[in-house]
PDB file of C-alpha atoms in Angstrom:
ATOM      1  CA  MET A   1      -0.223  -0.050   0.150  1.00  0.00           C
ATOM      2  CA  ASN A   2       1.192   3.555  -0.967  1.00  0.00           C
ATOM      3  CA  HIS A   3      -1.348   6.125   0.672  1.00  0.00           C
ATOM      4  CA  PRO A   4      -0.140   8.864   2.777  1.00  0.00           C
ATOM      5  CA  GLY A   5      -2.580   8.566   5.389  1.00  0.00           C
ATOM      6  CA  GLN A   6      -4.063   5.678   7.123  1.00  0.00           C
ATOM      7  CA  ILE A   7      -7.096   3.251   5.128  1.00  0.00           C
ATOM      8  CA  ALA A   8      -9.787   2.734   7.421  1.00  0.00           C
ATOM      9  CA  ASN A   9     -13.146   0.600   7.271  1.00  0.00           C
ATOM     10  CA  GLY A  10     -15.231   3.071   4.936  1.00  0.00           C
ATOM     11  CA  TYR A  11     -13.060   4.113   2.683  1.00  0.00           C
ATOM     12  CA  GLU A  12     -14.049   4.983  -0.783  1.00  0.00           C
ATOM     13  CA  PRO A  13     -11.413   4.584  -3.821  1.00  0.00           C
ATOM     14  CA  VAL A  14     -12.054   3.647  -7.353  1.00  0.00           C
ATOM     15  CA  LEU A  15     -10.944   0.019  -8.572  1.00  0.00           C
ATOM     16  CA  ASP A  16      -9.230  -0.946 -11.384  1.00  0.00           C
ATOM     17  CA  CYS A  17      -9.935  -4.314 -12.512  1.00  0.00           C
ATOM     18  CA  HIS A  18      -9.011  -5.286 -15.768  1.00  0.00           C
ATOM     19  CA  THR A  19     -11.202  -3.019 -18.317  1.00  0.00           C
ATOM     20  CA  SER A  20     -13.716  -1.877 -15.565  1.00  0.00           C
ATOM     21  CA  HIS A  21     -13.082   1.467 -12.939  1.00  0.00           C
ATOM     22  CA  VAL A  22     -15.632   1.196 -10.293  1.00  0.00           C
ATOM     23  CA  ALA A  23     -15.652   3.175  -7.260  1.00  0.00           C
ATOM     24  CA  VAL A  24     -15.941   0.879  -4.077  1.00  0.00           C
ATOM     25  CA  LYS A  25     -16.107   0.725  -0.828  1.00  0.00           C
ATOM     26  CA  PHE A  26     -13.834  -0.982   1.687  1.00  0.00           C
ATOM     27  CA  ALA A  27     -16.866  -2.665   3.695  1.00  0.00           C
ATOM     28  CA  LYS A  28     -14.329  -4.405   6.294  1.00  0.00           C
ATOM     29  CA  ILE A  29     -10.193  -4.825   6.701  1.00  0.00           C
ATOM     30  CA  VAL A  30     -10.440  -8.574   7.759  1.00  0.00           C
ATOM     31  CA  SER A  31      -6.943  -8.601   8.643  1.00  0.00           C
ATOM     32  CA  LYS A  32      -3.559  -7.017   8.232  1.00  0.00           C
ATOM     33  CA  VAL A  33      -0.862  -9.608   6.880  1.00  0.00           C
ATOM     34  CA  ASP A  34       3.038 -10.232   6.855  1.00  0.00           C
ATOM     35  CA  ARG A  35       3.724  -8.615   3.053  1.00  0.00           C
ATOM     36  CA  GLN A  36       6.784 -11.318   2.932  1.00  0.00           C
ATOM     37  CA  SER A  37       5.258 -14.301   4.281  1.00  0.00           C
ATOM     38  CA  GLY A  38       1.442 -13.566   4.078  1.00  0.00           C
ATOM     39  CA  GLU A  39       1.322 -14.908   7.302  1.00  0.00           C
ATOM     40  CA  GLU A  40      -1.742 -13.122   9.478  1.00  0.00           C
ATOM     41  CA  LEU A  41      -0.720 -10.124  12.075  1.00  0.00           C
ATOM     42  CA  GLU A  42      -3.619  -8.965  13.323  1.00  0.00           C
ATOM     43  CA  LEU A  43      -7.240  -8.990  12.946  1.00  0.00           C
ATOM     44  CA  GLU A  44      -9.466  -6.925  12.264  1.00  0.00           C
ATOM     45  CA  PRO A  45      -7.079  -3.662  12.464  1.00  0.00           C
ATOM     46  CA  LYS A  46      -8.848  -0.490  12.909  1.00  0.00           C
ATOM     47  CA  PHE A  47      -6.673   0.966  10.054  1.00  0.00           C
ATOM     48  CA  LEU A  48      -4.188   0.196   7.454  1.00  0.00           C
ATOM     49  CA  LYS A  49      -1.178   2.561   6.546  1.00  0.00           C
ATOM     50  CA  ASN A  50       1.448   2.831   4.191  1.00  0.00           C
ATOM     51  CA  GLY A  51       3.404   0.242   3.874  1.00  0.00           C
ATOM     52  CA  ASP A  52       1.026  -2.601   5.312  1.00  0.00           C
ATOM     53  CA  ALA A  53      -0.788  -5.085   3.301  1.00  0.00           C
ATOM     54  CA  GLY A  54      -3.841  -6.832   4.163  1.00  0.00           C
ATOM     55  CA  VAL A  55      -7.399  -8.162   3.256  1.00  0.00           C
ATOM     56  CA  VAL A  56     -10.241  -6.322   2.819  1.00  0.00           C
ATOM     57  CA  LYS A  57     -13.462  -7.259   1.920  1.00  0.00           C
ATOM     58  CA  MET A  58     -14.725  -4.464  -0.971  1.00  0.00           C
ATOM     59  CA  LYS A  59     -18.363  -3.639  -2.220  1.00  0.00           C
ATOM     60  CA  PRO A  60     -18.603  -2.105  -5.400  1.00  0.00           C
ATOM     61  CA  THR A  61     -20.902   0.983  -5.488  1.00  0.00           C
ATOM     62  CA  LYS A  62     -22.315  -0.799  -9.171  1.00  0.00           C
ATOM     63  CA  PRO A  63     -22.103  -4.381 -10.636  1.00  0.00           C
ATOM     64  CA  MET A  64     -18.837  -5.348 -11.914  1.00  0.00           C
ATOM     65  CA  THR A  65     -17.174  -8.376 -13.374  1.00  0.00           C
ATOM     66  CA  VAL A  66     -14.155  -9.955 -12.057  1.00  0.00           C
ATOM     67  CA  GLU A  67     -12.646 -13.705 -10.886  1.00  0.00           C
ATOM     68  CA  THR A  68     -11.044 -14.429  -8.586  1.00  0.00           C
ATOM     69  CA  PHE A  69      -6.781 -14.750  -9.188  1.00  0.00           C
ATOM     70  CA  SER A  70      -6.474 -18.550  -8.374  1.00  0.00           C
ATOM     71  CA  GLY A  71      -9.209 -19.144 -11.373  1.00  0.00           C
ATOM     72  CA  TYR A  72      -8.188 -16.861 -13.739  1.00  0.00           C
ATOM     73  CA  PRO A  73      -5.574 -14.926 -13.003  1.00  0.00           C
ATOM     74  CA  SER A  74      -5.723 -12.083 -15.357  1.00  0.00           C
ATOM     75  CA  LEU A  75      -8.897 -11.197 -14.038  1.00  0.00           C
ATOM     76  CA  GLY A  76      -8.033 -11.229 -10.655  1.00  0.00           C
ATOM     77  CA  ARG A  77      -5.500  -8.415 -10.346  1.00  0.00           C
ATOM     78  CA  PHE A  78      -6.705  -5.042  -9.480  1.00  0.00           C
ATOM     79  CA  ALA A  79      -5.200  -1.364  -8.590  1.00  0.00           C
ATOM     80  CA  VAL A  80      -6.834   0.778  -6.080  1.00  0.00           C
ATOM     81  CA  ARG A  81      -6.643   4.494  -7.265  1.00  0.00           C
ATOM     82  CA  ASP A  82      -7.080   7.504  -5.173  1.00  0.00           C
ATOM     83  CA  MET A  83      -7.501  10.803  -6.966  1.00  0.00           C
ATOM     84  CA  ARG A  84      -5.667   9.147  -9.914  1.00  0.00           C
ATOM     85  CA  PRO A  85      -2.157   7.885  -8.310  1.00  0.00           C
ATOM     86  CA  THR A  86      -2.347   4.032  -7.162  1.00  0.00           C
ATOM     87  CA  VAL A  87      -2.447   3.443  -3.440  1.00  0.00           C
ATOM     88  CA  ALA A  88      -2.585  -0.623  -3.647  1.00  0.00           C
ATOM     89  CA  VAL A  89      -2.496  -3.592  -5.977  1.00  0.00           C
ATOM     90  CA  GLY A  90      -3.588  -7.021  -5.043  1.00  0.00           C
ATOM     91  CA  VAL A  91      -5.301 -10.109  -6.284  1.00  0.00           C
ATOM     92  CA  ILE A  92      -8.687 -11.493  -5.880  1.00  0.00           C
ATOM     93  CA  LYS A  93      -9.043 -14.160  -3.355  1.00  0.00           C
ATOM     94  CA  SER A  94     -13.065 -14.432  -3.035  1.00  0.00           C
ATOM     95  CA  VAL A  95     -15.998 -13.391  -4.879  1.00  0.00           C
ATOM     96  CA  GLU A  96     -19.179 -13.427  -3.412  1.00  0.00           C
ATOM     97  CA  ARG A  97     -21.439 -13.404  -6.324  1.00  0.00           C
ATOM     98  CA  LYS A  98     -25.292 -11.835  -6.738  1.00  0.00           C
ATOM     99  CA  ASP A  99     -27.800 -11.829  -9.461  1.00  0.00           C
ATOM    100  CA  CYS A 100     -28.004  -8.207 -11.211  1.00  0.00           C
ATOM    101  CA  LYS A 101     -31.334  -7.610 -11.952  1.00  0.00           C
TER     102      LYS A 101
END
């Protein structure tokens, strides 16, 4: 993560995933993890700061198509942007599918 401040639950950046550019809400910061080993360091931290890595549950503001990184690597990567600069990059670990109406 490369953000000048702290990121907490409720943060609303733009998520760039393949050709989609959709605003998302960080619904819940699930855990803080070690960048090298992937080992879980803290459950439900209050915030993530510059240099931290974490698992975050995000909710898009409109429907978007994504896949898990393990199932389809090219559709499972994303970039998080805040006012144009990239503040984080990552991979999609799981997807909760909902029917669009």
